[in-house]
Structures are given as C-alpha cells and as structure tokens.
PDB file of C-alpha atoms in Angstrom:
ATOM      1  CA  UNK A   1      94.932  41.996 -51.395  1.00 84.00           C
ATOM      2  CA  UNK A   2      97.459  41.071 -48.989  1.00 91.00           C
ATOM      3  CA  UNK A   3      96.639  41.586 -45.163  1.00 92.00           C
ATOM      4  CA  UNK A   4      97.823  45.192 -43.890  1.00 95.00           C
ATOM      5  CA  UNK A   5     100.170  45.369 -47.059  1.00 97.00           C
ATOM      6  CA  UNK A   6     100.446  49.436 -46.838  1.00 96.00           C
ATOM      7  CA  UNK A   7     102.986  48.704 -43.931  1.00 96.00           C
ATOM      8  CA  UNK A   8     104.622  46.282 -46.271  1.00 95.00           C
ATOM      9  CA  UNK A   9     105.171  48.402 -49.177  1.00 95.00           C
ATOM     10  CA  UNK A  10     105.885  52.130 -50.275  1.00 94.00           C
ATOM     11  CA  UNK A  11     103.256  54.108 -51.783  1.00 94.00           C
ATOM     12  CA  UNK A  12     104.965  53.348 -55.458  1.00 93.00           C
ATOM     13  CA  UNK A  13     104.293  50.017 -54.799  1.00 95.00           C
ATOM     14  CA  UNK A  14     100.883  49.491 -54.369  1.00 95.00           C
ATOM     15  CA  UNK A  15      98.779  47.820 -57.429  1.00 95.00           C
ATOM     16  CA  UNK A  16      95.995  50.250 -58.792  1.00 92.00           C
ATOM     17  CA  UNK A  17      93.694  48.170 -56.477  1.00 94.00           C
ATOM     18  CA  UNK A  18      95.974  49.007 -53.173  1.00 96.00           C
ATOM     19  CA  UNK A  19      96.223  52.391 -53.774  1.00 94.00           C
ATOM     20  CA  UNK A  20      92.001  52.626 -54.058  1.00 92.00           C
ATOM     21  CA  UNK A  21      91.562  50.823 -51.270  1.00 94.00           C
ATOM     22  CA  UNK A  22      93.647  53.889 -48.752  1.00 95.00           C
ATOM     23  CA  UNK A  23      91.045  55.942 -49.792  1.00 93.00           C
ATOM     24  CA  UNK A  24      88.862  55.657 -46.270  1.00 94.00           C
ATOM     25  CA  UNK A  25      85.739  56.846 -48.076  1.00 91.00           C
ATOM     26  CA  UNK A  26      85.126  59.996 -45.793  1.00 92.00           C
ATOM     27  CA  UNK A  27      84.418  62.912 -48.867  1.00 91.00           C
ATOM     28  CA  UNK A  28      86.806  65.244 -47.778  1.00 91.00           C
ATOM     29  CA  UNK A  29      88.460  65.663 -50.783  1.00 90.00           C
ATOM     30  CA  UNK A  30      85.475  66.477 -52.711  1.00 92.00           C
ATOM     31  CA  UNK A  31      84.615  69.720 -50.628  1.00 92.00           C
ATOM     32  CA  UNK A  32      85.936  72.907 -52.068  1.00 91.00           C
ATOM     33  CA  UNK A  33      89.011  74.568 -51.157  1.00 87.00           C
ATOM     34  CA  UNK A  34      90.197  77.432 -51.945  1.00 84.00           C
ATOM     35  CA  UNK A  35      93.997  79.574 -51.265  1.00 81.00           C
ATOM     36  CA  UNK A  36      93.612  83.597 -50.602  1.00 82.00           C
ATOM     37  CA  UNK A  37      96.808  85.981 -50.187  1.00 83.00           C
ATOM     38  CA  UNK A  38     100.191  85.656 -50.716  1.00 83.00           C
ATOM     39  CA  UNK A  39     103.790  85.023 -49.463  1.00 82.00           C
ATOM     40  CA  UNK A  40     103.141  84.662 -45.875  1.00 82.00           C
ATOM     41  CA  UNK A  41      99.882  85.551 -45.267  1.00 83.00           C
ATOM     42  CA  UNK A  42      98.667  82.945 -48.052  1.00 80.00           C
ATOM     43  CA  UNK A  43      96.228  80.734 -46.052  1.00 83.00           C
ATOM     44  CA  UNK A  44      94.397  77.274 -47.747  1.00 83.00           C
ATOM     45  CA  UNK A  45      90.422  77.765 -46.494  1.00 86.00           C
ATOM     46  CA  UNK A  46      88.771  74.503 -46.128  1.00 87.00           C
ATOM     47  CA  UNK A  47      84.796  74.512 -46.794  1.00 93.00           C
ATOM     48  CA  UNK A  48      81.694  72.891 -46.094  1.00 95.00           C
ATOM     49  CA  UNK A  49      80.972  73.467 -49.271  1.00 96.00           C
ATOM     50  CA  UNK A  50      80.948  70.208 -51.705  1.00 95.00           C
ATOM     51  CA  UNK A  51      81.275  69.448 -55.488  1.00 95.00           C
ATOM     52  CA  UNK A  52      77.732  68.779 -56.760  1.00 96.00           C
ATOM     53  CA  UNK A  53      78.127  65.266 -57.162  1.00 96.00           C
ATOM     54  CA  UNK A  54      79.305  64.371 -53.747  1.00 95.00           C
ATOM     55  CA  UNK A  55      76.193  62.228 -51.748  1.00 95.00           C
ATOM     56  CA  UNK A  56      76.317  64.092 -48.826  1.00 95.00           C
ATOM     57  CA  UNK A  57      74.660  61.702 -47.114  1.00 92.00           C
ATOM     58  CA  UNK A  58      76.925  58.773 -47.599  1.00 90.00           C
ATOM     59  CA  UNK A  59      79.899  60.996 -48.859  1.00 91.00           C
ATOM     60  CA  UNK A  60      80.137  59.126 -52.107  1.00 90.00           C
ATOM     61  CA  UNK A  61      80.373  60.316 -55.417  1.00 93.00           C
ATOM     62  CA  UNK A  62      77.154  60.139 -57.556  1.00 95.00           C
ATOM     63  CA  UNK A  63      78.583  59.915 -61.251  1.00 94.00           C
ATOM     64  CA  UNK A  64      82.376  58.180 -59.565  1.00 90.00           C
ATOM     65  CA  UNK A  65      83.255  55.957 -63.055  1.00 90.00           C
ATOM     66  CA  UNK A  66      82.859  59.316 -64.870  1.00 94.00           C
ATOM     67  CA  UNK A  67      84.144  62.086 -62.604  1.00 92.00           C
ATOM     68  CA  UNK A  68      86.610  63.242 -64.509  1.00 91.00           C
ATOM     69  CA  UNK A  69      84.461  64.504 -67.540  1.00 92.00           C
ATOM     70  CA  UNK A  70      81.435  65.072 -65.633  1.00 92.00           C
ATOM     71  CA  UNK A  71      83.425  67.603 -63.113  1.00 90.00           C
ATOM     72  CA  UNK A  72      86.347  68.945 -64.769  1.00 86.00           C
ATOM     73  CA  UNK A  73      87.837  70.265 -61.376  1.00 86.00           C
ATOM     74  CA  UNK A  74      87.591  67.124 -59.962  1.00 89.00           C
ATOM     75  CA  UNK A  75      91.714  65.758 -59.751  1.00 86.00           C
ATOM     76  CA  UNK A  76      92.836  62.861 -59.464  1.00 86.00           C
ATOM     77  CA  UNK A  77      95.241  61.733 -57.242  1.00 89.00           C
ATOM     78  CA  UNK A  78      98.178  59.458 -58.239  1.00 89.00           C
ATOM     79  CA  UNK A  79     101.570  58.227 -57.044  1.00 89.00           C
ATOM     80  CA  UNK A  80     102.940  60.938 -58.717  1.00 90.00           C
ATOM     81  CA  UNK A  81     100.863  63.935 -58.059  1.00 89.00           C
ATOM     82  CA  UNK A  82     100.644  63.051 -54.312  1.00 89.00           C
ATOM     83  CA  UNK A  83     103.431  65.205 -53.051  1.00 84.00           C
ATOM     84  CA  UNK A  84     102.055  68.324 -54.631  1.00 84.00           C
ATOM     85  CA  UNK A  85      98.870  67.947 -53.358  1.00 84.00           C
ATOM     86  CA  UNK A  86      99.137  69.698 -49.697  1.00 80.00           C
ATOM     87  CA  UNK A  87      95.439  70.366 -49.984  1.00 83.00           C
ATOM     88  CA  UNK A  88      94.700  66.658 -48.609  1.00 88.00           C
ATOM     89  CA  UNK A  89      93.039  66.702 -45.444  1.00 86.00           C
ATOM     90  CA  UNK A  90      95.678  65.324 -42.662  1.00 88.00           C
ATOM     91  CA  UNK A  91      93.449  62.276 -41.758  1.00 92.00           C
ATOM     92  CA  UNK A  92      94.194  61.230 -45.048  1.00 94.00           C
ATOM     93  CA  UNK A  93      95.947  57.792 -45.782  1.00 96.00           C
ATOM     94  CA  UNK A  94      97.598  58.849 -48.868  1.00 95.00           C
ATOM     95  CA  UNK A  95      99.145  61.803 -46.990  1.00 93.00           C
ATOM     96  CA  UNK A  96      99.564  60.002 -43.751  1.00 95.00           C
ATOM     97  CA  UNK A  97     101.472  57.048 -45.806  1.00 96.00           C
ATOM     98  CA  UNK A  98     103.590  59.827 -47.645  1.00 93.00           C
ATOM     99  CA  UNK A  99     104.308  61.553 -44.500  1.00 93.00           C
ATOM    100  CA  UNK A 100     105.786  57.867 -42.596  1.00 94.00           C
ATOM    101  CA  UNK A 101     102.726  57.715 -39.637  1.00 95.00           C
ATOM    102  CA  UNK A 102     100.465  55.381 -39.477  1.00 96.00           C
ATOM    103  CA  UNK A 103      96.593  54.868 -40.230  1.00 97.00           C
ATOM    104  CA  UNK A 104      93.916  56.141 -37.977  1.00 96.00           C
ATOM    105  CA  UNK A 105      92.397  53.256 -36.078  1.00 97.00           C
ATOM    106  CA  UNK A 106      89.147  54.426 -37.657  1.00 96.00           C
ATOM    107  CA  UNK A 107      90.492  53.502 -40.922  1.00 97.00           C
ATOM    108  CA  UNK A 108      88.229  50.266 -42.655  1.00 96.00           C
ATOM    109  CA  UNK A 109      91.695  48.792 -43.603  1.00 97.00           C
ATOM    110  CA  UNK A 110      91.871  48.781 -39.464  1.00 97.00           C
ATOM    111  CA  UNK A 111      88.657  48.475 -38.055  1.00 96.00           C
ATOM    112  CA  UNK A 112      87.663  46.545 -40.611  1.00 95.00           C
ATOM    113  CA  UNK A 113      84.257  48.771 -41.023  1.00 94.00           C
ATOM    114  CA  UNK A 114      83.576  51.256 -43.718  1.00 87.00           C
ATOM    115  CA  UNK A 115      81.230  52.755 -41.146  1.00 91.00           C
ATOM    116  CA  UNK A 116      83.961  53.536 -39.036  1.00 95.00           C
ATOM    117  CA  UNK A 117      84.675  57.338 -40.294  1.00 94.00           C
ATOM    118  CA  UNK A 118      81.423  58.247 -40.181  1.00 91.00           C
ATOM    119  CA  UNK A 119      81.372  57.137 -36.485  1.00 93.00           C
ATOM    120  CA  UNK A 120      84.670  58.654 -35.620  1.00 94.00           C
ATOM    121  CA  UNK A 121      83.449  61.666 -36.628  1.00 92.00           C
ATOM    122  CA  UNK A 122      86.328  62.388 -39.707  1.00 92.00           C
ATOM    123  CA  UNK A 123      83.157  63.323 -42.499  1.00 91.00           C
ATOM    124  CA  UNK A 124      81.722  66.798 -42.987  1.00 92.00           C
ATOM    125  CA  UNK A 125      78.441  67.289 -41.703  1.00 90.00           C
ATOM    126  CA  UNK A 126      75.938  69.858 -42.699  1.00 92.00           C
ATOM    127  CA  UNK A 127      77.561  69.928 -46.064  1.00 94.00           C
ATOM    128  CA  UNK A 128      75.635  72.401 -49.281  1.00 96.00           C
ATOM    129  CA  UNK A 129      76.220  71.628 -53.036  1.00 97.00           C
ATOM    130  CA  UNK A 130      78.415  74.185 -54.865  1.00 94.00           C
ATOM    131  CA  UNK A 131      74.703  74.305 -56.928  1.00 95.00           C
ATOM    132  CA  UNK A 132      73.087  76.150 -53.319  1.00 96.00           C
ATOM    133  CA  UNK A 133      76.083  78.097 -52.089  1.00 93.00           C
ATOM    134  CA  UNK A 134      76.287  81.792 -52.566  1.00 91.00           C
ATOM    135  CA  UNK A 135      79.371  82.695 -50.818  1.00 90.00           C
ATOM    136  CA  UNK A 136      81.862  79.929 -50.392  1.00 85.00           C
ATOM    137  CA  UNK A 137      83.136  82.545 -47.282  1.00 84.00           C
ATOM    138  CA  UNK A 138      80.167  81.391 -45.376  1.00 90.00           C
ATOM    139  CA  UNK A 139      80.683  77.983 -45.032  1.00 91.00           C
ATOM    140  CA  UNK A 140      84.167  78.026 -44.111  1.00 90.00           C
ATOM    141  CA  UNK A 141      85.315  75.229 -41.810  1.00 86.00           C
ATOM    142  CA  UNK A 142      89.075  76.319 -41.101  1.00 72.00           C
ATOM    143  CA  UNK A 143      92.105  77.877 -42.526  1.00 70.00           C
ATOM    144  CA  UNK A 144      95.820  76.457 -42.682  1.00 72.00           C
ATOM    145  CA  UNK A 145      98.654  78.221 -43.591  1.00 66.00           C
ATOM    146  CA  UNK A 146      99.224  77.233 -47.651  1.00 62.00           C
ATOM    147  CA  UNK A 147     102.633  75.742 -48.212  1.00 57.00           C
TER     148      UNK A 147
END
C-alpha cells in the first residue's frame, strides 16, 4: 500500500485492501447498540455489551472469515453503506475520513503500532458476551442523540 494514501484518495477510492486497513482494530463496532424513543427524544445507547464472538481480550473477532453467517447481525460496512451508518463510534476512521478530519495519532496507520488503541485507551474494557448479559440496560456506556 502506498504510504499515508487515505490523505491521497477519497474513501471510493481505496482498493478492498485500503479500506481494511482504516479499520484501527479497537472492537467498537462489535458491541451492541441499540436506539429507544422517537422523534426527538430518540437516543442511540452504546453498550459494554459485545457480540459473542468478539475476543475481548484482544478485541478481535473469533470466527472473522465467517462473520457474516456465523452472526447474522453482524453488518458489514462498505463504501456505500458508510453514510447510513451513524452508529460508528466517532474515533472511527471510516467516519472520521467521511466526515473530512483527520486520523487519531493513535491510529497504527500513524503510530505505526497496532498496540496503540489499546494504549490510548479507545477499546472497551470490562466488556460481557451477549451469551452472559441479562439486561443490555445495565451495561450501558453512553447515549447520543440518534440522527
């Protein structure tokens, strides 16, 4: 791949391998989220609570090459999808690309590190599997107003 080619091209750009390698590896994505209410009080929660075959240890998934049958909520995100999917956390590269900022020094396109979101503090920690939750309402982490 060409050296810091996300400032060099637009999102519709990028080659299949470009586009994987925004993805910072942090897990977010894989947590649950749900939307409650409507019209104006309709708020996105964001949980601590993660699909069953997220590692939450490394924040990888366990069964990646087969997500999509293994988990049928798991989505996947594409060029074409992206602007629908609000959802994204905002640390996000895909989102922060669409949006015209830059990437997070913490980034491993930037720093060069994959362990570099872990130590800026960007994954969820003291994560449960969907598997152990009861209540998804327990583990909430915040809540956004849903656009």
């Amino acid at each position: 791949m060409e050296e810091e080619f996300w400032k060099k091209k637009s999102l519709s750009e990028l080659t299949d391998e470009e586009w994987d390698a925004l993805c910072d590896g942090c897990g977010r994505c894989c947590y649950r989220k749900y939307i409650a209410g409507r019209g104006k009080k309709e708020r996105l929660f964001y949980t601590k609570v993660a699909c069953d075959f997220l590692d939450l240890k490394t924040n990888r998934c366990t069964v990646y090459e087969k997500r999509f049958s293994e988990s049928p909520d798991c989505e996947k995100l594409t060029k074409e999808k992206l602007a629908s999917c609000s959802w994204l956390p905002d640390t996000c590269a895909y989102r922060l690309l669409q949006e015209g900022r830059e990437l997070e020094p913490w980034h491993p396109l930037v720093s060069r590190s994959r362990d570099s979101v872990r130590r800026a503090g960007i994954c969820i920690r003291g994560g449960i599997h969907e598997r152990d939750c009861d209540d998804w309402m327990n583990y909430v982490l915040h809540a956004e107003k849903s656009s």
